[in-house]
Amino acid sequence: TCAGSGREGLQMKGPRAGWAAVRAIRAGSFLKSMVPTFGALALQLVTFALTARGLGVEAFGRYTALVAIVGVAVELIGLGSADLLVRAVSVDAERHRRWLGTVLLWSAITLPFVLIGGTLLATGPLLVDIAWGHVAMALSGEVLQSRSLASVELILVAHRRVTAAAWVRSAVFASRLVLAAMVFGVFRAASLEVWIEMVLLQSLLVTALLWWWIGREHGSPLWAGHWREVGQGMGFAANQTARALQGNMDRMILSRYAEASALGAYGAATRFIQLGLFPIQVVTRMLYPRFFQHGVEGAAAVWRFTWRTATPALLAVGMLSGAGVALAGQLAPWVLGESFRAVVGTVALL
């Protein structure tokens, strides 16, 4: 599926290698998917701005701590079953229904334990100043939607439906934007508790629609446990959890020791950084099934694909994203309000 044979990789070196690598992913599917991807990025930015302005810096700081927990909790749900599905389906699409059942089964088993652990962590060691009931509601809503969206995206990419995955992502982000506009723009509700309750309702609806739609598109699940694969799934989950901890541990620790206003400003700054990482994550997911396809030919084929295609493509997209983050950080007071002026210097340092 790369340019030419797809197995030889890119021979050129230098500045042009990055763009050539992007084209090698499949120029048509890449460009088609990046249009809704940057649309989703814009939707996220507007939703973030509405939420931050609507809640205020202190309430946004308290919510930031919960979002950091969500970032880690999402990777524990399902014990890596979605990654195992990608590995299986990218090689043999007929295995989709059995692995879809496994993803749903493992997720249902692990979800209650993760939510209970996250609630205890937030209300205990992290001292998040939100009633435990609303903590549980916030974690439930955010984790359900985030895990469901990530799994459905991986399923679509495994079936080589990269553009469809991008549009699904945009639709989910658009639904959150509509919610933020209604809560903060129409009803002028600045209460964090009201926002959490509305997010839970929206997340439940979106989660149900996502799984219904993917079942209609690729077949209903067959309830196969694949229990012998749990060890390998936990390996995927451990890797993803380590990555998530790296990106969220700072806000979790600061939630205990920093004032809510300082955490709010820092959380807003890291949100700008996360938005900049979003296009890189999209390209990573586009490339992800290809590693398994090349892996059939052995480690040497994987290394060729990694260094000649994947690395230059990620570098090219990363440079563009970095420039966008640098510009967006300078606009923080205008976008978020004067109470977030500290975000400018924080984004520059991060």
mmCIF file of C-alpha atoms in Angstrom:
data_model
loop_
_atom_site.group_PDB
_atom_site.id
_atom_site.type_symbol
_atom_site.label_atom_id
_atom_site.label_comp_id
_atom_site.label_asym_id
_atom_site.label_seq_id
_atom_site.Cartn_x
_atom_site.Cartn_y
_atom_site.Cartn_z
ATOM 1 C CA THR A 1 0.000 0.000 0.000
ATOM 2 C CA CYS A 2 3.036 2.303 -0.045
ATOM 3 C CA ALA A 3 4.183 4.052 -3.191
ATOM 4 C CA GLY A 4 5.651 1.494 -5.535
ATOM 5 C CA SER A 5 5.933 -1.944 -3.963
ATOM 6 C CA GLY A 6 5.265 -0.632 -0.452
ATOM 7 C CA ARG A 7 8.008 -2.852 0.957
ATOM 8 C CA GLU A 8 11.128 -1.075 -0.194
ATOM 9 C CA GLY A 9 10.474 2.170 1.685
ATOM 10 C CA LEU A 10 11.960 5.520 0.738
ATOM 11 C CA GLN A 11 15.422 5.968 -0.646
ATOM 12 C CA MET A 12 15.742 9.771 -0.463
ATOM 13 C CA LYS A 13 17.211 11.594 2.479
ATOM 14 C CA GLY A 14 17.051 15.167 3.708
ATOM 15 C CA PRO A 15 14.146 17.610 4.144
ATOM 16 C CA ARG A 16 12.084 16.067 1.349
ATOM 17 C CA ALA A 17 12.004 12.669 3.061
ATOM 18 C CA GLY A 18 9.298 13.701 5.517
ATOM 19 C CA TRP A 19 6.777 14.714 2.878
ATOM 20 C CA ALA A 20 7.693 11.740 0.690
ATOM 21 C CA ALA A 21 7.015 9.485 3.671
ATOM 22 C CA VAL A 22 3.630 11.101 4.187
ATOM 23 C CA ARG A 23 2.817 10.418 0.548
ATOM 24 C CA ALA A 24 3.974 6.822 0.974
ATOM 25 C CA ILE A 25 1.354 6.188 3.637
ATOM 26 C CA ARG A 26 -1.133 6.577 0.775
ATOM 27 C CA ALA A 27 -1.487 10.151 -0.289
ATOM 28 C CA GLY A 28 -5.177 9.928 -1.072
ATOM 29 C CA SER A 29 -6.258 8.360 2.196
ATOM 30 C CA PHE A 30 -3.853 10.560 4.147
ATOM 31 C CA LEU A 31 -5.190 13.832 2.761
ATOM 32 C CA LYS A 32 -8.805 12.686 2.995
ATOM 33 C CA SER A 33 -8.321 11.741 6.635
ATOM 34 C CA MET A 34 -6.377 14.880 7.550
ATOM 35 C CA VAL A 35 -9.189 17.191 6.414
ATOM 36 C CA PRO A 36 -11.593 15.890 9.096
ATOM 37 C CA THR A 37 -8.634 15.480 11.450
ATOM 38 C CA PHE A 38 -7.820 19.184 11.414
ATOM 39 C CA GLY A 39 -11.541 19.848 11.532
ATOM 40 C CA ALA A 40 -11.671 17.741 14.699
ATOM 41 C CA LEU A 41 -8.693 19.704 16.021
ATOM 42 C CA ALA A 42 -10.608 22.953 15.505
ATOM 43 C CA LEU A 43 -13.678 21.468 17.205
ATOM 44 C CA GLN A 44 -11.564 20.452 20.192
ATOM 45 C CA LEU A 45 -10.015 23.915 20.421
ATOM 46 C CA VAL A 46 -13.392 25.671 20.413
ATOM 47 C CA THR A 47 -14.836 23.197 22.939
ATOM 48 C CA PHE A 48 -11.805 23.671 25.169
ATOM 49 C CA ALA A 49 -12.144 27.456 24.973
ATOM 50 C CA LEU A 50 -15.869 27.377 25.787
ATOM 51 C CA THR A 51 -15.319 25.008 28.705
ATOM 52 C CA ALA A 52 -12.397 26.960 30.179
ATOM 53 C CA ARG A 53 -14.162 30.308 29.866
ATOM 54 C CA GLY A 54 -17.442 28.883 31.145
ATOM 55 C CA LEU A 55 -16.020 27.155 34.211
ATOM 56 C CA GLY A 56 -13.361 29.710 35.125
ATOM 57 C CA VAL A 57 -9.755 29.009 35.994
ATOM 58 C CA GLU A 58 -10.361 27.435 39.446
ATOM 59 C CA ALA A 59 -13.179 25.062 38.449
ATOM 60 C CA PHE A 60 -11.263 24.197 35.280
ATOM 61 C CA GLY A 61 -8.291 23.341 37.481
ATOM 62 C CA ARG A 62 -10.347 20.891 39.538
ATOM 63 C CA TYR A 63 -11.712 19.286 36.387
ATOM 64 C CA THR A 64 -8.188 19.102 34.954
ATOM 65 C CA ALA A 65 -7.207 16.664 37.707
ATOM 66 C CA LEU A 66 -10.046 14.332 36.729
ATOM 67 C CA VAL A 67 -9.168 14.543 33.037
ATOM 68 C CA ALA A 68 -5.596 13.514 33.914
ATOM 69 C CA ILE A 69 -6.908 10.408 35.692
ATOM 70 C CA VAL A 70 -9.086 9.649 32.669
ATOM 71 C CA GLY A 71 -6.046 9.774 30.393
ATOM 72 C CA VAL A 72 -4.495 6.869 32.302
ATOM 73 C CA ALA A 73 -7.701 4.969 33.097
ATOM 74 C CA VAL A 74 -8.664 4.722 29.427
ATOM 75 C CA GLU A 75 -5.589 2.615 28.684
ATOM 76 C CA LEU A 76 -6.436 0.120 31.430
ATOM 77 C CA ILE A 77 -9.939 -0.591 30.134
ATOM 78 C CA GLY A 78 -10.035 -3.794 28.120
ATOM 79 C CA LEU A 79 -6.450 -4.828 28.925
ATOM 80 C CA GLY A 80 -5.158 -4.080 25.418
ATOM 81 C CA SER A 81 -7.893 -6.045 23.642
ATOM 82 C CA ALA A 82 -8.387 -3.312 21.012
ATOM 83 C CA ASP A 83 -4.701 -3.583 20.062
ATOM 84 C CA LEU A 84 -5.042 -7.345 19.778
ATOM 85 C CA LEU A 85 -8.037 -6.795 17.505
ATOM 86 C CA VAL A 86 -5.960 -4.551 15.242
ATOM 87 C CA ARG A 87 -3.211 -7.162 15.084
ATOM 88 C CA ALA A 88 -5.680 -9.878 14.120
ATOM 89 C CA VAL A 89 -7.987 -7.976 11.780
ATOM 90 C CA SER A 90 -5.219 -6.167 9.874
ATOM 91 C CA VAL A 91 -4.026 -9.595 8.733
ATOM 92 C CA ASP A 92 -7.403 -11.411 8.497
ATOM 93 C CA ALA A 93 -10.596 -9.317 8.414
ATOM 94 C CA GLU A 94 -12.741 -12.425 9.005
ATOM 95 C CA ARG A 95 -11.627 -12.469 12.628
ATOM 96 C CA HIS A 96 -13.363 -9.148 13.348
ATOM 97 C CA ARG A 97 -16.592 -10.410 14.948
ATOM 98 C CA ARG A 98 -14.899 -12.715 17.433
ATOM 99 C CA TRP A 99 -12.405 -10.057 18.463
ATOM 100 C CA LEU A 100 -15.129 -7.405 18.695
ATOM 101 C CA GLY A 101 -16.864 -9.619 21.245
ATOM 102 C CA THR A 102 -13.580 -9.960 23.124
ATOM 103 C CA VAL A 103 -13.068 -6.184 23.231
ATOM 104 C CA LEU A 104 -16.556 -5.636 24.635
ATOM 105 C CA LEU A 105 -16.248 -8.488 27.136
ATOM 106 C CA TRP A 106 -12.838 -7.505 28.503
ATOM 107 C CA SER A 107 -13.905 -3.851 28.660
ATOM 108 C CA ALA A 108 -17.070 -4.683 30.599
ATOM 109 C CA ILE A 109 -15.067 -6.721 33.123
ATOM 110 C CA THR A 110 -12.357 -4.134 33.722
ATOM 111 C CA LEU A 111 -14.481 -0.964 33.625
ATOM 112 C CA PRO A 112 -15.943 -1.145 37.179
ATOM 113 C CA PHE A 113 -12.539 -1.810 38.773
ATOM 114 C CA VAL A 114 -10.903 1.072 36.908
ATOM 115 C CA LEU A 115 -13.694 3.504 37.788
ATOM 116 C CA ILE A 116 -13.640 2.552 41.462
ATOM 117 C CA GLY A 117 -9.851 2.868 41.556
ATOM 118 C CA GLY A 118 -9.945 6.239 39.813
ATOM 119 C CA THR A 119 -12.603 7.578 42.192
ATOM 120 C CA LEU A 120 -10.636 6.461 45.238
ATOM 121 C CA LEU A 121 -7.462 8.008 43.822
ATOM 122 C CA ALA A 122 -9.155 11.353 43.131
ATOM 123 C CA THR A 123 -10.961 11.662 46.458
ATOM 124 C CA GLY A 124 -8.098 10.196 48.491
ATOM 125 C CA PRO A 125 -4.422 10.884 47.706
ATOM 126 C CA LEU A 126 -5.040 13.589 45.080
ATOM 127 C CA LEU A 127 -7.486 15.554 47.265
ATOM 128 C CA VAL A 128 -9.644 16.686 44.330
ATOM 129 C CA ASP A 129 -12.150 19.203 45.703
ATOM 130 C CA ILE A 130 -15.244 17.648 44.104
ATOM 131 C CA ALA A 131 -17.901 15.484 45.798
ATOM 132 C CA TRP A 132 -17.178 11.786 45.282
ATOM 133 C CA GLY A 133 -20.484 11.237 43.473
ATOM 134 C CA HIS A 134 -19.636 13.787 40.813
ATOM 135 C CA VAL A 135 -16.084 12.456 40.620
ATOM 136 C CA ALA A 136 -17.505 9.022 39.798
ATOM 137 C CA MET A 137 -19.885 10.543 37.252
ATOM 138 C CA ALA A 138 -17.131 12.551 35.566
ATOM 139 C CA LEU A 139 -14.785 9.591 35.323
ATOM 140 C CA SER A 140 -17.566 7.314 34.045
ATOM 141 C CA GLY A 141 -18.587 9.688 31.279
ATOM 142 C CA GLU A 142 -15.128 10.662 30.096
ATOM 143 C CA VAL A 143 -13.694 7.139 30.276
ATOM 144 C CA LEU A 144 -16.633 5.544 28.462
ATOM 145 C CA GLN A 145 -16.528 7.989 25.576
ATOM 146 C CA SER A 146 -12.743 8.117 25.264
ATOM 147 C CA ARG A 147 -12.292 4.333 25.378
ATOM 148 C CA SER A 148 -15.165 3.683 22.975
ATOM 149 C CA LEU A 149 -13.932 6.269 20.482
ATOM 150 C CA ALA A 150 -10.351 4.976 20.612
ATOM 151 C CA SER A 151 -11.503 1.370 20.107
ATOM 152 C CA VAL A 152 -13.827 2.208 17.216
ATOM 153 C CA GLU A 153 -11.071 4.232 15.555
ATOM 154 C CA LEU A 154 -8.667 1.304 15.836
ATOM 155 C CA ILE A 155 -11.275 -1.077 14.418
ATOM 156 C CA LEU A 156 -11.865 1.170 11.402
ATOM 157 C CA VAL A 157 -8.146 1.647 10.780
ATOM 158 C CA ALA A 158 -7.637 -2.115 11.007
ATOM 159 C CA HIS A 159 -10.208 -2.431 8.200
ATOM 160 C CA ARG A 160 -8.289 0.248 6.256
ATOM 161 C CA ARG A 161 -11.105 2.778 6.674
ATOM 162 C CA VAL A 162 -8.878 5.647 7.741
ATOM 163 C CA THR A 163 -11.128 8.381 6.407
ATOM 164 C CA ALA A 164 -14.179 6.918 8.138
ATOM 165 C CA ALA A 165 -12.253 6.858 11.417
ATOM 166 C CA ALA A 166 -11.437 10.544 10.989
ATOM 167 C CA TRP A 167 -15.070 11.464 10.350
ATOM 168 C CA VAL A 168 -16.269 9.444 13.339
ATOM 169 C CA ARG A 169 -13.751 11.278 15.511
ATOM 170 C CA SER A 170 -14.985 14.622 14.195
ATOM 171 C CA ALA A 171 -18.619 13.687 14.851
ATOM 172 C CA VAL A 172 -17.869 12.787 18.479
ATOM 173 C CA PHE A 173 -15.972 16.024 19.060
ATOM 174 C CA ALA A 174 -18.780 17.974 17.406
ATOM 175 C CA SER A 175 -21.280 16.467 19.841
ATOM 176 C CA ARG A 176 -19.173 17.673 22.785
ATOM 177 C CA LEU A 177 -18.928 21.124 21.193
ATOM 178 C CA VAL A 178 -22.713 21.304 20.875
ATOM 179 C CA LEU A 179 -23.018 20.333 24.531
ATOM 180 C CA ALA A 180 -20.544 23.021 25.627
ATOM 181 C CA ALA A 181 -22.320 25.643 23.542
ATOM 182 C CA MET A 182 -25.671 24.684 25.076
ATOM 183 C CA VAL A 183 -24.441 24.543 28.678
ATOM 184 C CA PHE A 184 -22.205 27.624 28.702
ATOM 185 C CA GLY A 185 -23.625 29.671 25.835
ATOM 186 C CA VAL A 186 -27.387 29.129 25.896
ATOM 187 C CA PHE A 187 -28.152 28.208 29.496
ATOM 188 C CA ARG A 188 -25.209 30.135 31.025
ATOM 189 C CA ALA A 189 -24.596 27.337 33.534
ATOM 190 C CA ALA A 190 -21.146 27.912 35.058
ATOM 191 C CA SER A 191 -21.429 25.102 37.610
ATOM 192 C CA LEU A 192 -18.868 22.319 37.382
ATOM 193 C CA GLU A 193 -21.409 19.851 38.779
ATOM 194 C CA VAL A 194 -23.925 20.679 36.040
ATOM 195 C CA TRP A 195 -21.225 20.282 33.396
ATOM 196 C CA ILE A 196 -20.262 16.863 34.774
ATOM 197 C CA GLU A 197 -23.883 15.683 34.744
ATOM 198 C CA MET A 198 -24.383 16.819 31.146
ATOM 199 C CA VAL A 199 -21.105 15.211 30.049
ATOM 200 C CA LEU A 200 -22.201 11.896 31.533
ATOM 201 C CA LEU A 201 -25.489 11.948 29.598
ATOM 202 C CA GLN A 202 -23.772 12.917 26.351
ATOM 203 C CA SER A 203 -21.090 10.245 26.803
ATOM 204 C CA LEU A 204 -23.618 7.482 27.424
ATOM 205 C CA LEU A 205 -25.486 8.410 24.244
ATOM 206 C CA VAL A 206 -22.321 8.681 22.131
ATOM 207 C CA THR A 207 -20.945 5.379 23.473
ATOM 208 C CA ALA A 208 -24.151 3.523 22.625
ATOM 209 C CA LEU A 209 -24.232 5.004 19.118
ATOM 210 C CA LEU A 210 -20.579 4.172 18.438
ATOM 211 C CA TRP A 211 -20.891 0.492 19.302
ATOM 212 C CA TRP A 212 -24.234 0.152 17.520
ATOM 213 C CA TRP A 213 -22.758 1.697 14.384
ATOM 214 C CA ILE A 214 -19.581 -0.395 14.306
ATOM 215 C CA GLY A 215 -21.669 -3.546 14.783
ATOM 216 C CA ARG A 216 -23.872 -2.554 11.861
ATOM 217 C CA GLU A 217 -20.875 -1.763 9.659
ATOM 218 C CA HIS A 218 -18.735 -4.839 10.310
ATOM 219 C CA GLY A 219 -20.986 -7.385 11.972
ATOM 220 C CA SER A 220 -22.316 -7.990 15.461
ATOM 221 C CA PRO A 221 -19.919 -9.402 18.071
ATOM 222 C CA LEU A 222 -19.392 -13.079 18.749
ATOM 223 C CA TRP A 223 -18.716 -13.562 22.440
ATOM 224 C CA ALA A 224 -15.313 -15.227 22.283
ATOM 225 C CA GLY A 225 -13.134 -14.732 25.344
ATOM 226 C CA HIS A 226 -9.687 -15.325 23.820
ATOM 227 C CA TRP A 227 -8.527 -15.763 27.408
ATOM 228 C CA ARG A 228 -5.163 -17.202 26.362
ATOM 229 C CA GLU A 229 -4.325 -13.816 24.838
ATOM 230 C CA VAL A 230 -4.728 -11.906 28.125
ATOM 231 C CA GLY A 231 -0.978 -11.878 28.761
ATOM 232 C CA GLN A 232 -0.213 -10.334 25.377
ATOM 233 C CA GLY A 233 -3.049 -7.855 25.809
ATOM 234 C CA MET A 234 -1.627 -6.763 29.150
ATOM 235 C CA GLY A 235 1.679 -6.141 27.400
ATOM 236 C CA PHE A 236 -0.035 -3.708 25.026
ATOM 237 C CA ALA A 237 -1.919 -2.134 27.953
ATOM 238 C CA ALA A 238 1.275 -1.697 29.993
ATOM 239 C CA ASN A 239 2.969 0.109 27.118
ATOM 240 C CA GLN A 240 -0.008 2.414 26.519
ATOM 241 C CA THR A 241 -0.452 3.059 30.251
ATOM 242 C CA ALA A 242 3.207 4.044 30.614
ATOM 243 C CA ARG A 243 2.782 6.513 27.753
ATOM 244 C CA ALA A 244 -0.398 7.902 29.340
ATOM 245 C CA LEU A 245 1.297 8.293 32.729
ATOM 246 C CA GLN A 246 4.092 10.250 31.118
ATOM 247 C CA GLY A 247 1.562 12.701 29.706
ATOM 248 C CA ASN A 248 -0.738 12.983 32.749
ATOM 249 C CA MET A 249 1.267 12.369 35.922
ATOM 250 C CA ASP A 250 2.267 16.038 36.272
ATOM 251 C CA ARG A 251 -1.340 17.236 36.564
ATOM 252 C CA MET A 252 -2.239 14.408 38.904
ATOM 253 C CA ILE A 253 0.554 15.364 41.301
ATOM 254 C CA LEU A 254 -0.131 19.090 40.997
ATOM 255 C CA SER A 255 -3.787 18.497 41.898
ATOM 256 C CA ARG A 256 -2.602 17.585 45.397
ATOM 257 C CA TYR A 257 -0.029 20.319 45.954
ATOM 258 C CA ALA A 258 -1.011 23.299 43.767
ATOM 259 C CA GLU A 259 -3.855 25.765 44.104
ATOM 260 C CA ALA A 260 -6.835 25.214 41.819
ATOM 261 C CA SER A 261 -6.144 28.422 39.876
ATOM 262 C CA ALA A 262 -2.508 27.452 39.228
ATOM 263 C CA LEU A 263 -3.578 23.961 38.175
ATOM 264 C CA GLY A 264 -6.196 25.497 35.891
ATOM 265 C CA ALA A 265 -3.603 27.627 34.101
ATOM 266 C CA TYR A 266 -1.168 24.721 33.849
ATOM 267 C CA GLY A 267 -3.934 22.379 32.703
ATOM 268 C CA ALA A 268 -4.939 24.819 29.983
ATOM 269 C CA ALA A 269 -1.320 25.054 28.808
ATOM 270 C CA THR A 270 -0.952 21.281 28.649
ATOM 271 C CA ARG A 271 -4.229 21.158 26.751
ATOM 272 C CA PHE A 272 -2.657 23.277 24.025
ATOM 273 C CA ILE A 273 0.236 20.802 23.924
ATOM 274 C CA GLN A 274 -2.157 17.846 23.721
ATOM 275 C CA LEU A 275 -4.012 19.457 20.838
ATOM 276 C CA GLY A 276 -0.680 19.779 19.060
ATOM 277 C CA LEU A 277 0.001 16.087 19.628
ATOM 278 C CA PHE A 278 -3.373 15.139 18.197
ATOM 279 C CA PRO A 279 -2.338 15.080 14.482
ATOM 280 C CA ILE A 280 0.698 12.981 15.423
ATOM 281 C CA GLN A 281 -1.544 10.483 17.205
ATOM 282 C CA VAL A 282 -3.768 10.295 14.130
ATOM 283 C CA VAL A 283 -0.832 9.530 11.847
ATOM 284 C CA THR A 284 0.389 6.936 14.365
ATOM 285 C CA ARG A 285 -2.967 5.168 14.247
ATOM 286 C CA MET A 286 -2.908 5.245 10.451
ATOM 287 C CA LEU A 287 0.494 3.564 10.491
ATOM 288 C CA TYR A 288 -0.291 1.141 13.323
ATOM 289 C CA PRO A 289 -1.812 -1.776 11.335
ATOM 290 C CA ARG A 290 1.002 -1.528 8.813
ATOM 291 C CA PHE A 291 3.520 -2.662 11.425
ATOM 292 C CA PHE A 292 1.618 -5.942 11.821
ATOM 293 C CA GLN A 293 1.351 -6.359 8.046
ATOM 294 C CA HIS A 294 5.102 -5.864 7.612
ATOM 295 C CA GLY A 295 5.715 -8.037 10.661
ATOM 296 C CA VAL A 296 4.538 -11.067 8.699
ATOM 297 C CA GLU A 297 7.763 -10.715 6.688
ATOM 298 C CA GLY A 298 9.962 -10.470 9.771
ATOM 299 C CA ALA A 299 11.778 -7.905 11.894
ATOM 300 C CA ALA A 300 13.901 -6.570 9.030
ATOM 301 C CA ALA A 301 10.802 -5.497 7.089
ATOM 302 C CA VAL A 302 9.449 -3.739 10.175
ATOM 303 C CA TRP A 303 12.700 -1.824 10.668
ATOM 304 C CA ARG A 304 12.738 -0.714 7.032
ATOM 305 C CA PHE A 305 9.176 0.558 7.304
ATOM 306 C CA THR A 306 9.922 2.276 10.613
ATOM 307 C CA TRP A 307 12.960 4.242 9.480
ATOM 308 C CA ARG A 308 12.073 4.919 5.846
ATOM 309 C CA THR A 309 8.363 5.717 6.159
ATOM 310 C CA ALA A 310 6.985 5.984 9.698
ATOM 311 C CA THR A 311 9.714 8.129 11.276
ATOM 312 C CA PRO A 312 9.947 10.791 8.514
ATOM 313 C CA ALA A 313 6.136 11.017 8.326
ATOM 314 C CA LEU A 314 5.817 11.583 12.069
ATOM 315 C CA LEU A 315 8.651 14.117 12.002
ATOM 316 C CA ALA A 316 7.004 16.132 9.219
ATOM 317 C CA VAL A 317 3.604 16.228 10.913
ATOM 318 C CA GLY A 318 5.230 16.912 14.293
ATOM 319 C CA MET A 319 7.035 20.000 13.018
ATOM 320 C CA LEU A 320 3.800 21.435 11.632
ATOM 321 C CA SER A 321 1.972 20.694 14.881
ATOM 322 C CA GLY A 322 4.716 22.305 16.952
ATOM 323 C CA ALA A 323 4.462 25.520 14.964
ATOM 324 C CA GLY A 324 0.699 25.527 15.471
ATOM 325 C CA VAL A 325 1.035 25.086 19.243
ATOM 326 C CA ALA A 326 3.539 27.935 19.495
ATOM 327 C CA LEU A 327 1.101 30.272 17.752
ATOM 328 C CA ALA A 328 -1.957 29.082 19.693
ATOM 329 C CA GLY A 329 -0.225 29.613 23.036
ATOM 330 C CA GLN A 330 0.232 33.324 22.288
ATOM 331 C CA LEU A 331 -3.526 33.657 21.770
ATOM 332 C CA ALA A 332 -4.482 32.056 25.100
ATOM 333 C CA PRO A 333 -5.645 35.209 26.954
ATOM 334 C CA TRP A 334 -7.806 36.225 24.016
ATOM 335 C CA VAL A 335 -9.271 32.730 23.556
ATOM 336 C CA LEU A 336 -9.679 31.717 27.204
ATOM 337 C CA GLY A 337 -9.940 35.025 29.060
ATOM 338 C CA GLU A 338 -7.589 37.213 31.061
ATOM 339 C CA SER A 339 -7.617 34.842 34.049
ATOM 340 C CA PHE A 340 -5.597 32.435 31.858
ATOM 341 C CA ARG A 341 -2.800 34.914 30.964
ATOM 342 C CA ALA A 342 -0.216 32.720 32.733
ATOM 343 C CA VAL A 343 -0.838 30.129 30.032
ATOM 344 C CA VAL A 344 1.291 32.068 27.505
ATOM 345 C CA GLY A 345 4.574 31.593 29.328
ATOM 346 C CA THR A 346 3.696 28.051 30.396
ATOM 347 C CA VAL A 347 3.022 26.927 26.818
ATOM 348 C CA ALA A 348 6.336 28.422 25.690
ATOM 349 C CA LEU A 349 8.221 26.541 28.421
ATOM 350 C CA LEU A 350 6.415 23.263 27.765
#
